[in-house]
Amino acid sequence: MWVILALVATILGVSWLTRSGELVDIGEGRFSDMVKSGDIKKLVQIKSENIWVIEITLKPEALNNAKYKQEIERNSPWGINENGPHYKIKVGSIDKFLTDYDALTKNMSQRVDIRVEDRQDYTNMFFNIGFLVLLVFGFWMLMRRMTGGGGPGGQIFNIGKSKAALFDA
């Protein structure tokens, strides 16, 4: 019973920790407001599962702004990470996004360049394999307890046999 409770607690803990540290997803309108106000420090372009994602890191002075600070603190259990990234925007067509970004920043004096990174996400694969290993281990422990240690099928032939013991007074 304790093994099963530990497995359930581990699964719930891992799912809460992986979900709570996610970046805040924003739309194009909010992104253009960030660009116009000059709050962006770094932009990173990543291809993730056939969808382009732009990760946005804010400047330290922008992180002190209440409109960003509350939103980021609410999404992360460990507080604000100064190094970022803080936000993300999902883009269907990267070419359209880049032309819109060029048009948006054409008259700006300080333009943030977009870096391109190629990342492989192995965390989901490790969590899936780890979950499978824990499930098999839990099933193995359960079957081991049922057999009672008398070899394979140790208790299956003990059906109907009395476990009462005779004692002499």
mmCIF file of C-alpha atoms in Angstrom:
data_model
loop_
_atom_site.group_PDB
_atom_site.id
_atom_site.type_symbol
_atom_site.label_atom_id
_atom_site.label_comp_id
_atom_site.label_asym_id
_atom_site.label_seq_id
_atom_site.Cartn_x
_atom_site.Cartn_y
_atom_site.Cartn_z
ATOM 1 C CA MET A 1 0.000 0.000 0.000
ATOM 2 C CA TRP A 2 2.841 2.391 0.850
ATOM 3 C CA VAL A 3 4.482 1.758 -2.504
ATOM 4 C CA ILE A 4 1.314 2.690 -4.371
ATOM 5 C CA LEU A 5 0.846 5.860 -2.279
ATOM 6 C CA ALA A 6 4.470 6.833 -2.907
ATOM 7 C CA LEU A 7 4.014 6.307 -6.662
ATOM 8 C CA VAL A 8 0.874 8.455 -6.736
ATOM 9 C CA ALA A 9 2.585 11.211 -4.703
ATOM 10 C CA THR A 10 5.603 11.133 -7.030
ATOM 11 C CA ILE A 11 3.455 11.365 -10.150
ATOM 12 C CA LEU A 12 1.425 14.278 -8.753
ATOM 13 C CA GLY A 13 4.579 16.092 -7.597
ATOM 14 C CA VAL A 14 6.321 15.737 -10.949
ATOM 15 C CA SER A 15 3.259 16.896 -12.872
ATOM 16 C CA TRP A 16 2.858 19.960 -10.603
ATOM 17 C CA LEU A 17 6.529 20.936 -10.849
ATOM 18 C CA THR A 18 6.678 20.616 -14.635
ATOM 19 C CA ARG A 19 3.458 22.542 -15.190
ATOM 20 C CA SER A 20 4.112 25.381 -12.749
ATOM 21 C CA GLY A 21 7.395 26.536 -14.286
ATOM 22 C CA GLU A 22 6.021 27.176 -17.755
ATOM 23 C CA LEU A 23 6.431 30.449 -19.583
ATOM 24 C CA VAL A 24 3.491 32.821 -19.876
ATOM 25 C CA ASP A 25 1.890 32.459 -23.314
ATOM 26 C CA ILE A 26 1.000 35.770 -24.976
ATOM 27 C CA GLY A 27 -0.465 36.937 -28.267
ATOM 28 C CA GLU A 28 0.827 39.183 -31.034
ATOM 29 C CA GLY A 29 -0.832 42.326 -29.671
ATOM 30 C CA ARG A 30 0.836 41.983 -26.279
ATOM 31 C CA PHE A 31 4.148 41.227 -27.990
ATOM 32 C CA SER A 32 3.934 44.387 -30.087
ATOM 33 C CA ASP A 33 3.215 46.411 -26.914
ATOM 34 C CA MET A 34 6.354 44.947 -25.315
ATOM 35 C CA VAL A 35 8.433 45.822 -28.375
ATOM 36 C CA LYS A 36 7.077 49.382 -28.567
ATOM 37 C CA SER A 37 7.736 50.027 -24.870
ATOM 38 C CA GLY A 38 11.320 48.694 -25.176
ATOM 39 C CA ASP A 39 10.951 46.083 -22.423
ATOM 40 C CA ILE A 40 12.545 43.193 -24.329
ATOM 41 C CA LYS A 41 16.126 42.175 -23.637
ATOM 42 C CA LYS A 42 16.440 38.995 -25.730
ATOM 43 C CA LEU A 43 14.395 37.036 -28.293
ATOM 44 C CA VAL A 44 15.071 33.380 -29.092
ATOM 45 C CA GLN A 45 13.449 31.525 -31.977
ATOM 46 C CA ILE A 46 12.859 27.776 -31.399
ATOM 47 C CA LYS A 47 11.112 25.123 -33.447
ATOM 48 C CA SER A 48 9.045 22.923 -31.148
ATOM 49 C CA GLU A 49 6.815 20.122 -32.485
ATOM 50 C CA ASN A 50 6.193 21.732 -35.925
ATOM 51 C CA ILE A 51 5.332 25.068 -34.276
ATOM 52 C CA TRP A 52 7.692 28.013 -34.029
ATOM 53 C CA VAL A 53 8.013 29.468 -30.547
ATOM 54 C CA ILE A 54 9.624 32.805 -29.703
ATOM 55 C CA GLU A 55 10.929 33.028 -26.131
ATOM 56 C CA ILE A 56 10.977 36.539 -24.693
ATOM 57 C CA THR A 57 13.341 37.691 -21.958
ATOM 58 C CA LEU A 58 12.552 41.025 -20.331
ATOM 59 C CA LYS A 59 14.996 43.673 -19.170
ATOM 60 C CA PRO A 60 15.634 43.832 -15.387
ATOM 61 C CA GLU A 61 13.953 47.232 -15.107
ATOM 62 C CA ALA A 62 10.878 45.866 -16.895
ATOM 63 C CA LEU A 63 10.679 42.994 -14.405
ATOM 64 C CA ASN A 64 10.085 45.528 -11.638
ATOM 65 C CA ASN A 65 7.014 46.779 -13.490
ATOM 66 C CA ALA A 66 3.841 45.570 -11.762
ATOM 67 C CA LYS A 67 2.125 44.408 -14.953
ATOM 68 C CA TYR A 68 4.875 41.857 -15.612
ATOM 69 C CA LYS A 69 5.936 41.055 -12.047
ATOM 70 C CA GLN A 70 2.576 39.745 -10.804
ATOM 71 C CA GLU A 71 1.985 37.635 -13.882
ATOM 72 C CA ILE A 72 5.403 35.969 -13.786
ATOM 73 C CA GLU A 73 5.325 35.363 -10.014
ATOM 74 C CA ARG A 74 1.889 33.774 -10.287
ATOM 75 C CA ASN A 75 3.139 31.314 -12.912
ATOM 76 C CA SER A 76 6.367 30.256 -11.163
ATOM 77 C CA PRO A 77 6.573 28.746 -7.661
ATOM 78 C CA TRP A 78 10.195 29.888 -7.220
ATOM 79 C CA GLY A 79 9.697 33.574 -7.981
ATOM 80 C CA ILE A 80 11.086 35.596 -10.868
ATOM 81 C CA ASN A 81 14.102 34.253 -12.732
ATOM 82 C CA GLU A 82 16.171 37.302 -13.655
ATOM 83 C CA ASN A 83 17.891 35.542 -16.563
ATOM 84 C CA GLY A 84 14.648 34.494 -18.255
ATOM 85 C CA PRO A 85 12.973 33.612 -20.490
ATOM 86 C CA HIS A 86 9.722 34.989 -19.131
ATOM 87 C CA TYR A 87 7.184 34.853 -21.963
ATOM 88 C CA LYS A 88 6.579 32.902 -25.136
ATOM 89 C CA ILE A 89 4.590 33.464 -28.282
ATOM 90 C CA LYS A 90 3.590 30.662 -30.635
ATOM 91 C CA VAL A 91 3.959 31.503 -34.303
ATOM 92 C CA GLY A 92 2.395 29.606 -37.190
ATOM 93 C CA SER A 93 4.511 31.120 -39.962
ATOM 94 C CA ILE A 94 7.962 32.337 -39.013
ATOM 95 C CA ASP A 95 8.354 34.333 -42.238
ATOM 96 C CA LYS A 96 5.210 36.356 -41.520
ATOM 97 C CA PHE A 97 6.341 36.938 -37.944
ATOM 98 C CA LEU A 98 9.767 38.165 -39.053
ATOM 99 C CA THR A 99 8.304 40.593 -41.612
ATOM 100 C CA ASP A 100 5.845 41.913 -39.006
ATOM 101 C CA TYR A 101 8.691 42.290 -36.492
ATOM 102 C CA ASP A 102 10.834 44.129 -39.042
ATOM 103 C CA ALA A 103 7.966 46.506 -39.809
ATOM 104 C CA LEU A 104 7.361 47.040 -36.092
ATOM 105 C CA THR A 105 10.999 47.831 -35.294
ATOM 106 C CA LYS A 106 11.890 49.766 -38.468
ATOM 107 C CA ASN A 107 11.795 53.190 -36.787
ATOM 108 C CA MET A 108 13.191 52.078 -33.410
ATOM 109 C CA SER A 109 16.694 53.052 -32.339
ATOM 110 C CA GLN A 110 17.348 49.941 -30.223
ATOM 111 C CA ARG A 111 16.268 46.831 -32.037
ATOM 112 C CA VAL A 112 16.595 43.406 -30.397
ATOM 113 C CA ASP A 113 17.868 40.760 -32.784
ATOM 114 C CA ILE A 114 16.266 37.335 -32.817
ATOM 115 C CA ARG A 115 18.636 34.454 -32.074
ATOM 116 C CA VAL A 116 17.896 31.025 -33.506
ATOM 117 C CA GLU A 117 18.417 27.954 -31.312
ATOM 118 C CA ASP A 118 17.940 24.304 -32.079
ATOM 119 C CA ARG A 119 16.767 22.456 -28.976
ATOM 120 C CA GLN A 120 15.841 18.867 -28.370
ATOM 121 C CA ASP A 121 13.312 18.294 -25.601
ATOM 122 C CA TYR A 122 14.186 15.072 -23.809
ATOM 123 C CA THR A 123 12.346 15.845 -20.566
ATOM 124 C CA ASN A 124 9.001 14.484 -21.757
ATOM 125 C CA MET A 125 10.682 11.309 -22.957
ATOM 126 C CA PHE A 126 12.440 10.842 -19.588
ATOM 127 C CA PHE A 127 9.206 11.459 -17.666
ATOM 128 C CA ASN A 128 7.319 8.949 -19.821
ATOM 129 C CA ILE A 129 10.014 6.296 -19.422
ATOM 130 C CA GLY A 130 10.289 7.025 -15.690
ATOM 131 C CA PHE A 131 6.537 6.716 -15.287
ATOM 132 C CA LEU A 132 6.585 3.380 -17.119
ATOM 133 C CA VAL A 133 9.445 2.094 -14.938
ATOM 134 C CA LEU A 134 7.601 3.157 -11.763
ATOM 135 C CA LEU A 135 4.421 1.496 -12.985
ATOM 136 C CA VAL A 136 6.222 -1.773 -13.776
ATOM 137 C CA PHE A 137 8.054 -1.650 -10.424
ATOM 138 C CA GLY A 138 4.794 -1.078 -8.540
ATOM 139 C CA PHE A 139 3.111 -3.949 -10.395
ATOM 140 C CA TRP A 140 6.107 -6.193 -9.688
ATOM 141 C CA MET A 141 5.987 -5.340 -5.959
ATOM 142 C CA LEU A 142 2.255 -6.011 -5.880
ATOM 143 C CA MET A 143 2.648 -9.387 -7.575
ATOM 144 C CA ARG A 144 5.536 -10.271 -5.291
ATOM 145 C CA ARG A 145 3.405 -9.610 -2.225
ATOM 146 C CA MET A 146 0.605 -11.728 -3.645
ATOM 147 C CA THR A 147 2.852 -14.715 -4.271
ATOM 148 C CA GLY A 148 4.189 -14.530 -0.728
ATOM 149 C CA GLY A 149 7.760 -15.386 -1.586
ATOM 150 C CA GLY A 150 7.122 -19.136 -1.997
ATOM 151 C CA GLY A 151 8.224 -19.101 -5.592
ATOM 152 C CA PRO A 152 6.015 -18.475 -8.608
ATOM 153 C CA GLY A 153 2.398 -19.033 -7.686
ATOM 154 C CA GLY A 154 3.370 -19.777 -4.090
ATOM 155 C CA GLN A 155 -0.013 -18.995 -2.579
ATOM 156 C CA ILE A 156 -2.228 -19.988 -5.453
ATOM 157 C CA PHE A 157 -2.386 -23.633 -4.308
ATOM 158 C CA ASN A 158 -3.031 -22.745 -0.682
ATOM 159 C CA ILE A 159 -6.683 -21.933 -1.288
ATOM 160 C CA GLY A 160 -8.880 -23.609 1.300
ATOM 161 C CA LYS A 161 -6.043 -24.726 3.537
ATOM 162 C CA SER A 162 -6.402 -23.728 7.147
ATOM 163 C CA LYS A 163 -3.698 -21.597 8.693
ATOM 164 C CA ALA A 164 -4.832 -22.472 12.214
ATOM 165 C CA ALA A 165 -2.154 -23.852 14.491
ATOM 166 C CA LEU A 166 -2.496 -26.348 17.315
ATOM 167 C CA PHE A 167 -1.051 -25.369 20.645
ATOM 168 C CA ASP A 168 -0.572 -27.568 23.646
ATOM 169 C CA ALA A 169 -1.710 -26.097 26.912
#
